PDB file of C-alpha atoms in Angstrom:
ATOM      1  CA  MET A   1       0.000   0.000   0.000  1.00 50.00           C
ATOM      2  CA  GLU A   2       2.780   2.356   0.775  1.00 49.00           C
ATOM      3  CA  LYS A   3       4.283   1.453  -2.559  1.00 52.00           C
ATOM      4  CA  ASN A   4       1.076   2.447  -4.318  1.00 52.00           C
ATOM      5  CA  GLN A   5       0.960   5.797  -2.513  1.00 54.00           C
ATOM      6  CA  LYS A   6       4.539   6.475  -3.463  1.00 54.00           C
ATOM      7  CA  GLU A   7       3.819   5.727  -7.095  1.00 57.00           C
ATOM      8  CA  GLN A   8       0.800   8.054  -7.070  1.00 59.00           C
ATOM      9  CA  ALA A   9       2.870  10.831  -5.560  1.00 53.00           C
ATOM     10  CA  ASP A  10       5.538  10.343  -8.216  1.00 55.00           C
ATOM     11  CA  LYS A  11       2.884  10.508 -10.899  1.00 53.00           C
ATOM     12  CA  LYS A  12       1.578  13.812  -9.493  1.00 51.00           C
ATOM     13  CA  LYS A  13       5.080  15.286  -9.517  1.00 51.00           C
ATOM     14  CA  THR A  14       5.654  14.046 -13.032  1.00 50.00           C
ATOM     15  CA  SER A  15       2.284  15.275 -14.256  1.00 49.00           C
ATOM     16  CA  GLY A  16       2.788  18.739 -12.569  1.00 49.00           C
ATOM     17  CA  THR A  17       5.955  19.547 -14.448  1.00 46.00           C
ATOM     18  CA  PRO A  18       4.414  19.887 -17.942  1.00 46.00           C
ATOM     19  CA  GLU A  19       1.650  22.084 -16.511  1.00 45.00           C
ATOM     20  CA  LYS A  20       4.200  24.616 -15.281  1.00 44.00           C
ATOM     21  CA  THR A  21       6.092  24.422 -18.527  1.00 44.00           C
ATOM     22  CA  SER A  22       2.981  24.800 -20.659  1.00 45.00           C
ATOM     23  CA  ALA A  23       1.746  27.706 -18.506  1.00 45.00           C
ATOM     24  CA  GLY A  24       5.064  29.488 -18.860  1.00 46.00           C
ATOM     25  CA  LYS A  25       5.118  29.433 -22.645  1.00 49.00           C
ATOM     26  CA  PRO A  26       2.400  32.120 -23.249  1.00 50.00           C
ATOM     27  CA  GLU A  27       4.136  34.480 -20.829  1.00 51.00           C
ATOM     28  CA  GLU A  28       7.472  34.031 -22.569  1.00 52.00           C
ATOM     29  CA  THR A  29       5.791  34.534 -25.963  1.00 52.00           C
ATOM     30  CA  SER A  30       4.102  37.744 -24.746  1.00 54.00           C
ATOM     31  CA  LYS A  31       7.419  39.158 -23.517  1.00 55.00           C
ATOM     32  CA  ALA A  32       9.066  38.381 -26.825  1.00 54.00           C
ATOM     33  CA  GLU A  33       6.279  40.093 -28.737  1.00 58.00           C
ATOM     34  CA  LYS A  34       6.526  43.203 -26.557  1.00 54.00           C
ATOM     35  CA  ALA A  35      10.282  43.331 -27.003  1.00 52.00           C
ATOM     36  CA  CYS A  36       9.886  43.038 -30.746  1.00 50.00           C
ATOM     37  CA  ALA A  37       7.299  45.802 -30.806  1.00 53.00           C
ATOM     38  CA  GLY A  38       9.596  48.025 -28.746  1.00 54.00           C
ATOM     39  CA  GLU A  39      12.475  47.473 -31.105  1.00 52.00           C
ATOM     40  CA  THR A  40      10.235  48.348 -34.067  1.00 52.00           C
ATOM     41  CA  ALA A  41       9.072  51.583 -32.405  1.00 51.00           C
ATOM     42  CA  ALA A  42      12.652  52.489 -31.516  1.00 51.00           C
ATOM     43  CA  ALA A  43      13.714  51.865 -35.091  1.00 51.00           C
ATOM     44  CA  GLU A  44      10.943  54.147 -36.374  1.00 54.00           C
ATOM     45  CA  ASN A  45      11.765  56.945 -33.868  1.00 53.00           C
ATOM     46  CA  PRO A  46      15.307  56.263 -32.555  1.00 52.00           C
ATOM     47  CA  ALA A  47      15.794  59.584 -30.712  1.00 52.00           C
ATOM     48  CA  GLY A  48      12.342  59.617 -29.149  1.00 51.00           C
ATOM     49  CA  GLN A  49      11.439  62.731 -31.080  1.00 52.00           C
ATOM     50  CA  GLU A  50       7.868  64.024 -31.488  1.00 51.00           C
ATOM     51  CA  LYS A  51       6.161  63.399 -34.762  1.00 52.00           C
ATOM     52  CA  PRO A  52       6.262  66.243 -37.332  1.00 54.00           C
ATOM     53  CA  LYS A  53       2.510  66.558 -37.042  1.00 57.00           C
ATOM     54  CA  ASP A  54       2.824  67.347 -33.319  1.00 80.00           C
ATOM     55  CA  ASP A  55       5.538  69.973 -34.000  1.00 87.00           C
ATOM     56  CA  ALA A  56       3.370  71.724 -36.586  1.00 89.00           C
ATOM     57  CA  GLN A  57       0.417  71.754 -34.199  1.00 89.00           C
ATOM     58  CA  THR A  58       2.561  73.262 -31.446  1.00 90.00           C
ATOM     59  CA  GLN A  59       3.917  75.947 -33.765  1.00 91.00           C
ATOM     60  CA  LEU A  60       0.391  76.758 -34.947  1.00 92.00           C
ATOM     61  CA  GLU A  61      -0.824  77.163 -31.374  1.00 91.00           C
ATOM     62  CA  GLN A  62       2.130  79.419 -30.543  1.00 92.00           C
ATOM     63  CA  ALA A  63       1.480  81.548 -33.635  1.00 93.00           C
ATOM     64  CA  GLN A  64      -2.197  81.875 -32.722  1.00 93.00           C
ATOM     65  CA  GLU A  65      -1.288  82.908 -29.173  1.00 93.00           C
ATOM     66  CA  GLU A  66       1.161  85.519 -30.452  1.00 94.00           C
ATOM     67  CA  LEU A  67      -1.446  86.819 -32.914  1.00 95.00           C
ATOM     68  CA  LYS A  68      -3.934  87.158 -30.073  1.00 94.00           C
ATOM     69  CA  LYS A  69      -1.439  89.171 -28.010  1.00 94.00           C
ATOM     70  CA  GLN A  70      -0.661  91.473 -30.937  1.00 94.00           C
ATOM     71  CA  LYS A  71      -4.368  92.028 -31.598  1.00 94.00           C
ATOM     72  CA  GLU A  72      -4.966  92.960 -27.958  1.00 94.00           C
ATOM     73  CA  LEU A  73      -1.998  95.345 -28.066  1.00 95.00           C
ATOM     74  CA  LEU A  74      -3.323  96.986 -31.236  1.00 95.00           C
ATOM     75  CA  LEU A  75      -6.793  97.464 -29.771  1.00 95.00           C
ATOM     76  CA  ARG A  76      -5.347  98.912 -26.556  1.00 94.00           C
ATOM     77  CA  THR A  77      -3.102 101.317 -28.503  1.00 95.00           C
ATOM     78  CA  ALA A  78      -6.025 102.459 -30.665  1.00 95.00           C
ATOM     79  CA  ALA A  79      -8.149 103.102 -27.581  1.00 95.00           C
ATOM     80  CA  GLU A  80      -5.352 105.070 -25.892  1.00 95.00           C
ATOM     81  CA  TYR A  81      -4.824 107.189 -29.017  1.00 95.00           C
ATOM     82  CA  ASP A  82      -8.545 107.938 -29.262  1.00 95.00           C
ATOM     83  CA  ASN A  83      -8.600 109.039 -25.620  1.00 95.00           C
ATOM     84  CA  TYR A  84      -5.506 111.204 -26.199  1.00 95.00           C
ATOM     85  CA  ARG A  85      -7.109 112.858 -29.255  1.00 94.00           C
ATOM     86  CA  LYS A  86     -10.310 113.658 -27.371  1.00 95.00           C
ATOM     87  CA  ARG A  87      -8.384 114.983 -24.379  1.00 94.00           C
ATOM     88  CA  THR A  88      -6.233 117.193 -26.637  1.00 93.00           C
ATOM     89  CA  GLU A  89      -9.306 118.640 -28.334  1.00 93.00           C
ATOM     90  CA  ARG A  90     -10.861 119.446 -24.962  1.00 93.00           C
ATOM     91  CA  GLU A  91      -7.647 121.113 -23.793  1.00 94.00           C
ATOM     92  CA  LYS A  92      -7.372 123.186 -26.976  1.00 92.00           C
ATOM     93  CA  THR A  93     -10.971 124.318 -26.593  1.00 91.00           C
ATOM     94  CA  ALA A  94     -10.371 125.189 -22.954  1.00 93.00           C
ATOM     95  CA  VAL A  95      -7.186 127.164 -23.785  1.00 93.00           C
ATOM     96  CA  TYR A  96      -8.999 129.148 -26.481  1.00 91.00           C
ATOM     97  CA  ALA A  97     -11.875 129.889 -24.135  1.00 92.00           C
ATOM     98  CA  ASP A  98      -9.495 131.016 -21.370  1.00 93.00           C
ATOM     99  CA  ALA A  99      -7.537 133.270 -23.739  1.00 90.00           C
ATOM    100  CA  THR A 100     -10.722 134.825 -25.073  1.00 92.00           C
ATOM    101  CA  ALA A 101     -12.029 135.408 -21.559  1.00 94.00           C
ATOM    102  CA  ALA A 102      -8.757 137.083 -20.546  1.00 91.00           C
ATOM    103  CA  ALA A 103      -8.930 139.421 -23.568  1.00 92.00           C
ATOM    104  CA  VAL A 104     -12.567 140.303 -22.970  1.00 94.00           C
ATOM    105  CA  THR A 105     -11.838 141.039 -19.311  1.00 94.00           C
ATOM    106  CA  GLU A 106      -9.302 143.691 -20.330  1.00 93.00           C
ATOM    107  CA  PHE A 107     -11.812 145.441 -22.606  1.00 94.00           C
ATOM    108  CA  LEU A 108     -14.754 145.411 -20.198  1.00 95.00           C
ATOM    109  CA  PRO A 109     -13.629 148.600 -18.352  1.00 94.00           C
ATOM    110  CA  VAL A 110     -13.447 150.399 -21.714  1.00 94.00           C
ATOM    111  CA  ALA A 111     -16.995 149.323 -22.524  1.00 93.00           C
ATOM    112  CA  ASP A 112     -18.148 150.491 -19.070  1.00 94.00           C
ATOM    113  CA  ASN A 113     -16.662 153.969 -19.561  1.00 91.00           C
ATOM    114  CA  LEU A 114     -18.260 154.298 -22.981  1.00 91.00           C
ATOM    115  CA  GLU A 115     -21.652 153.501 -21.475  1.00 91.00           C
ATOM    116  CA  ARG A 116     -21.142 156.065 -18.730  1.00 89.00           C
ATOM    117  CA  ALA A 117     -20.193 158.714 -21.306  1.00 86.00           C
ATOM    118  CA  LEU A 118     -23.342 158.023 -23.308  1.00 85.00           C
ATOM    119  CA  GLU A 119     -25.469 158.308 -20.171  1.00 87.00           C
ATOM    120  CA  GLN A 120     -24.429 161.940 -19.728  1.00 84.00           C
ATOM    121  CA  GLN A 121     -27.329 164.096 -20.903  1.00 82.00           C
ATOM    122  CA  ASP A 122     -25.758 167.538 -20.593  1.00 84.00           C
ATOM    123  CA  CYS A 123     -22.060 167.888 -21.440  1.00 83.00           C
ATOM    124  CA  THR A 124     -19.952 170.277 -23.478  1.00 88.00           C
ATOM    125  CA  VAL A 125     -17.956 169.288 -26.524  1.00 87.00           C
ATOM    126  CA  GLU A 126     -14.778 169.738 -24.514  1.00 90.00           C
ATOM    127  CA  ASP A 127     -15.986 167.365 -21.826  1.00 88.00           C
ATOM    128  CA  LEU A 128     -16.956 164.856 -24.481  1.00 86.00           C
ATOM    129  CA  ARG A 129     -13.530 165.139 -26.050  1.00 89.00           C
ATOM    130  CA  LYS A 130     -11.791 164.610 -22.744  1.00 90.00           C
ATOM    131  CA  GLY A 131     -13.946 161.568 -22.074  1.00 89.00           C
ATOM    132  CA  VAL A 132     -13.097 160.031 -25.450  1.00 91.00           C
ATOM    133  CA  GLU A 133      -9.396 160.677 -24.848  1.00 93.00           C
ATOM    134  CA  MET A 134      -9.593 158.923 -21.498  1.00 92.00           C
ATOM    135  CA  VAL A 135     -11.345 155.935 -23.052  1.00 93.00           C
ATOM    136  CA  GLY A 136      -8.710 155.846 -25.839  1.00 93.00           C
ATOM    137  CA  THR A 137      -5.902 155.815 -23.270  1.00 93.00           C
ATOM    138  CA  GLN A 138      -7.641 153.058 -21.372  1.00 94.00           C
ATOM    139  CA  LEU A 139      -8.024 151.058 -24.596  1.00 94.00           C
ATOM    140  CA  LYS A 140      -4.320 151.355 -25.389  1.00 93.00           C
ATOM    141  CA  GLY A 141      -3.526 150.169 -21.870  1.00 94.00           C
ATOM    142  CA  ALA A 142      -5.729 147.112 -22.332  1.00 94.00           C
ATOM    143  CA  LEU A 143      -4.010 146.285 -25.625  1.00 94.00           C
ATOM    144  CA  ALA A 144      -0.586 146.674 -24.017  1.00 94.00           C
ATOM    145  CA  LYS A 145      -1.536 144.218 -21.273  1.00 93.00           C
ATOM    146  CA  LEU A 146      -2.413 141.694 -23.977  1.00 92.00           C
ATOM    147  CA  GLY A 147       0.962 142.213 -25.685  1.00 93.00           C
ATOM    148  CA  VAL A 148      -0.505 144.091 -28.643  1.00 95.00           C
ATOM    149  CA  THR A 149       1.604 146.887 -30.139  1.00 94.00           C
ATOM    150  CA  GLU A 150       0.782 149.500 -32.774  1.00 94.00           C
ATOM    151  CA  MET A 151       2.672 149.789 -36.061  1.00 92.00           C
ATOM    152  CA  GLY A 152       2.567 152.240 -38.922  1.00 92.00           C
ATOM    153  CA  GLU A 153       3.908 155.763 -38.423  1.00 93.00           C
ATOM    154  CA  ALA A 154       4.596 158.537 -40.900  1.00 92.00           C
ATOM    155  CA  GLY A 155       8.303 158.661 -41.770  1.00 92.00           C
ATOM    156  CA  GLU A 156       8.865 154.900 -41.443  1.00 93.00           C
ATOM    157  CA  VAL A 157      10.265 152.910 -44.327  1.00 94.00           C
ATOM    158  CA  PHE A 158       7.593 150.908 -46.096  1.00 95.00           C
ATOM    159  CA  ASN A 159       7.665 147.195 -45.242  1.00 95.00           C
ATOM    160  CA  PRO A 160       5.235 144.936 -47.171  1.00 93.00           C
ATOM    161  CA  ASP A 161       5.282 142.455 -44.288  1.00 95.00           C
ATOM    162  CA  LEU A 162       3.846 145.097 -41.960  1.00 95.00           C
ATOM    163  CA  HIS A 163       2.199 147.723 -44.157  1.00 96.00           C
ATOM    164  CA  ASN A 164      -0.456 147.733 -46.851  1.00 96.00           C
ATOM    165  CA  ALA A 165       0.165 150.525 -49.409  1.00 95.00           C
ATOM    166  CA  VAL A 166      -3.133 151.810 -50.785  1.00 95.00           C
ATOM    167  CA  SER A 167      -1.739 154.845 -52.622  1.00 93.00           C
ATOM    168  CA  HIS A 168       1.521 156.279 -53.956  1.00 92.00           C
ATOM    169  CA  VAL A 169       2.646 159.899 -54.267  1.00 93.00           C
ATOM    170  CA  GLU A 170       5.713 161.822 -55.389  1.00 91.00           C
ATOM    171  CA  ASP A 171       7.072 163.997 -52.612  1.00 88.00           C
ATOM    172  CA  GLU A 172      10.453 165.722 -52.784  1.00 85.00           C
ATOM    173  CA  ASN A 173      10.467 166.245 -49.043  1.00 85.00           C
ATOM    174  CA  ALA A 174      10.065 162.555 -48.298  1.00 86.00           C
ATOM    175  CA  GLY A 175      12.611 159.848 -48.752  1.00 87.00           C
ATOM    176  CA  GLU A 176      12.333 156.971 -51.176  1.00 89.00           C
ATOM    177  CA  ASN A 177       9.807 154.274 -50.289  1.00 91.00           C
ATOM    178  CA  THR A 178       8.757 156.171 -47.168  1.00 94.00           C
ATOM    179  CA  ILE A 179       5.368 156.284 -45.473  1.00 95.00           C
ATOM    180  CA  VAL A 180       3.928 159.800 -45.652  1.00 94.00           C
ATOM    181  CA  GLN A 181       0.428 159.170 -44.314  1.00 94.00           C
ATOM    182  CA  VAL A 182      -1.261 156.464 -42.194  1.00 95.00           C
ATOM    183  CA  PHE A 183      -4.929 155.847 -42.932  1.00 96.00           C
ATOM    184  CA  GLN A 184      -5.323 152.984 -40.449  1.00 96.00           C
ATOM    185  CA  LYS A 185      -2.892 151.768 -37.832  1.00 95.00           C
ATOM    186  CA  GLY A 186      -1.713 148.191 -37.773  1.00 96.00           C
ATOM    187  CA  TYR A 187      -1.291 145.911 -34.776  1.00 96.00           C
ATOM    188  CA  LYS A 188       0.836 142.915 -33.956  1.00 95.00           C
ATOM    189  CA  ILE A 189       1.467 140.530 -31.080  1.00 94.00           C
ATOM    190  CA  GLY A 190       5.149 139.754 -30.903  1.00 91.00           C
ATOM    191  CA  ASP A 191       6.139 138.946 -34.499  1.00 91.00           C
ATOM    192  CA  LYS A 192       2.625 137.988 -35.558  1.00 95.00           C
ATOM    193  CA  VAL A 193       0.737 140.645 -37.525  1.00 96.00           C
ATOM    194  CA  VAL A 194      -2.843 141.036 -36.339  1.00 95.00           C
ATOM    195  CA  ARG A 195      -3.676 143.753 -38.879  1.00 96.00           C
ATOM    196  CA  HIS A 196      -1.490 145.451 -41.488  1.00 96.00           C
ATOM    197  CA  ALA A 197      -1.225 149.220 -41.379  1.00 97.00           C
ATOM    198  CA  MET A 198      -2.979 150.992 -44.266  1.00 97.00           C
ATOM    199  CA  VAL A 199      -0.565 153.649 -45.527  1.00 96.00           C
ATOM    200  CA  GLN A 200       0.380 156.010 -48.324  1.00 96.00           C
ATOM    201  CA  VAL A 201       3.910 155.649 -49.713  1.00 96.00           C
ATOM    202  CA  ALA A 202       6.062 158.314 -51.357  1.00 94.00           C
ATOM    203  CA  ASN A 203       8.560 157.948 -54.208  1.00 84.00           C
TER     204      ASN A 203
END
């Protein structure tokens, strides 16, 4: 009986060996297939580089991102320029209004004195003359405060940049190209001519 048990045990050992061997074959085959596939992939892309299609996609995305940034910058610059233009126009309008107000302020006292003179019911010609002279002096003072100077005096040499000759005469007592009579005075601010003097020129 012991002999039979021993024989059965030997049979189990013998029969178990092929099972392990047969079970191991699929695993070994799978490993070989994976190794072969890896070698094929390595041969196709030896340096592990990305495919050209992936590089093109990346470059396209970068270009689109850069284009988006440039578009935003352009829109922001355009908006800033528009704001600057509007602000400059407002400032120019304000400067003109301030300059006009300053000029008008200087002439208001002259207008007040003219009104007072006209309100006088009984006055002599001499009083009227004195009043006009005072207003004229006040007017010249207002112009001087604004930087306005008169130009065009008899005896000056004619200058077409400053004077407007409306007539010409021959006069032995006057020099050549000399102003002999002023019909209307001219005015200028600095070097800018506000109004040319209307004159008569001799010789």
